[in-house]
Amino acid sequence: MLALAQTLPLFEESPPAPERRPEAGRLWLCAHFPDLALEVLPINPARPAATVEERKGRPVIHAVSAGAKQAGVEPGMALAAALALCPGLDIRSRDPMAEREALNRLAETGLDFTPWVSLDQPESLLLEIRASLNLFGGTEKLRVGLRSRLAALGHSPVIAIAPSSEASALLARLGLETTVSETQALRSALGRVPIAALSLDEKKVRRLLKTGVRHLADLWRLPRDGLARRYGSELLRQLDALSGAETRILSAYHCPPRFTARREMPLALERLDHFFPAIEQMTEEFAVFLKARDAAASELKLILHHQGRPASGLELRFRSGNRDASHWCRLLREKLERSPLPAPLIAVELESGSIVPFEPERTDLFGDETAQSGDGRDWQAVLEQLQARLGSHAVQRLAAVADHRPEHALHRDGGKSSRTPGRVFHTPTPEPTHVGWNKRRRIPADRPKSRDSLRSSQPTEENEASAASYGTNSLLSLRPVWLLTEPEPLAAKDIRLLSEAERIESGWWDGGSIRRDYHRATDRRGRRLWVYRDLHDGGWYLHGLYG
Amino acid sequence: MNGDTLEQLIRSHPGIWRGRRAEGKSRPAVATGFPELDTALPDGGWPLGALMEIRMPCLGIGELRLLLPAMASISRAGRWIAWVTPPHRPYAPALLQAGVQLHRLLVVDAGQAADIPWSLEKMLRSGHCGMALAWPQSLADHQARRLQLAAEEGGALAVLFSLGMEPSDTLVRAKGAARSQHKGLLVGHAFGFAQPTARSHKAATANSSHAALRIEVKPAEAETGLAVDILKARGCLHRTSLLVRA
């Protein structure tokens, strides 16, 4: 076969190509959106508008609409000056979340032109287009195509093209729609750019201006080692990146994977056993989909389409990402069994919610049963089952909070992750004022012990320290295991006090002021109570039980 | 106590075989933290992998203080402790004082009475849960049996508290009956707990149940004492009464 292949050339050997240096390296297109902050906000186009951001603690104009530009408002202006120029200006603060979402949507559009889209520059898209030029027929056609696509989404970009990403971003930020296709041409194209356009701190820019450096071309004339000594290597790095000698690889934007599956029923079904196999199939597909991407689902939506009625839906939320189809099926069956269908079913749809990277379970090398972390996947699965059946807030964890007021020293949270222990604080020790029960002695007015609590206490990740502060603390009297939600009034004759008073006086700063003397007590039935006498009204109340 | 020394003597002698008891195969247990109680219990502590019933005249006589040392050691061993529908709020500072690791504690609020055994069983069976506490209003025979099996499978201690009434009383309410706003009968007025059903004590103790261990707790004369009555313990044929300083 080899010999045959040698004798009969498969392809006609083309004559050696003339010395045509293929364009090596990348070509970056930067689409910068100067008005992105305005475009994502719902504003009336007829009214002049501007967004504001904080700079050095002062509100400064950030993006300006066309109407406001005509009135003379410019980015970087103080708010007062802008309002003086244009009294009817619609001032909005920026919405970073909406901007990020809009950029993600735009990046998905960019993925139609090239597989490498980066969001590394603020308010701009960077597209690596060297490989796409042939397909789209050159830089200009690509630019026009991209612009029309972005304009359809309601954005007006400035598009610059250069062999270095930094240079294309700089040109686009300056509003120059130029195309530089060769690395050698970069320096001449950027030579007239003032150095203030570089992202340097103002001190350095002023020092450079004093030495007579106005433009980038002046910088390129200076010796590198001297520049690095006087102005730091960061300036050199920027200059190198601008002139195409950059070594940094930009991150690439990827569409987050989404999974949807739908099954039509042959006829309207009502029994769970009849339509559940379809759901099982879809969850299997979803699990395979996740496995192929090394991902796990943290949410899952099941949409049930009914005959002649609006669709109903179920949502599953997992405490940690998982891709166990049988576990999902158990949870879904659990939910479906407990909620009867409002109408017969004609179709079911499964949608993926948020998808997270898969974290494989770590097990002990020797399979030591006793060293189980307790956060195993099957324990998580049990908790998810409980939450699916009893409601998301049914499973809670306890934490102690540093507060002298008993009702505030308890915190229940339905924390999603069981990996991070609740924030537990050192509790400053109250100073019990020992007052004989039947000795009527005037208690000197205590200084409010709140100072301890106001002092920032160190949150500890481990309960050990906190337990130590409770456990070895002989000053803090024994606390009851049960705390009543609402203190119950009781008659003093029904109880017998067993301990001296512990004065708790605190909370004047947040309106929950208390002044109480706590005692351990017992009643006729032998219960051990935690009672207090409210010093505001003199009444006795039951607050806890020593279970 | 004479009975105790005899018990120990019989237990320490390998040549003596006692009926209904596979001696020498000691079951796993967790120390109660009270030496006198450890010696009285056949396994030398609260049995793991078992269902335990604690009967008490009313809530708050110190019944939980019996369990706190075991709770602390179980949580330190990295296993979870679940409180299923507790009658009041468990108070975190008190548990910290007892040395319980709070991040191993779960409070599960079962919405309906029928969900309590279900969630107990789920957690016990997993093997990650070392102790589960519940205050069920009533428990059917088959449910107690299932809980016992689940506890055996997960090697956990299931503790059911009952207010002087039999958990194995067949007072099973209709499945899914909505609870009153106060969870079950154990809550309510802190002073006037609903009185248990009128059953004679003898009939109650004679009634067999699936629990491997049944104890009755009463307040003792001394402020810090608890009268613990071991009504039934797996591997022990006679009743024991003792006073525990808890």
Short mmCIF file of C-alpha atoms in Angstrom, two decimals, chain A residues 14-20:
data_model
loop_
_atom_site.label_atom_id
_atom_site.label_comp_id
_atom_site.label_asym_id
_atom_site.label_seq_id
_atom_site.Cartn_x
_atom_site.Cartn_y
_atom_site.Cartn_z
CA SER A 14 1.21 21.90 -6.33
CA PRO A 15 4.21 23.91 -7.32
CA PRO A 16 5.95 25.46 -4.35
CA ALA A 17 3.96 28.51 -3.29
CA PRO A 18 5.53 31.90 -3.74
CA GLU A 19 6.98 33.44 -0.60
CA ARG A 20 3.67 34.50 0.89
#
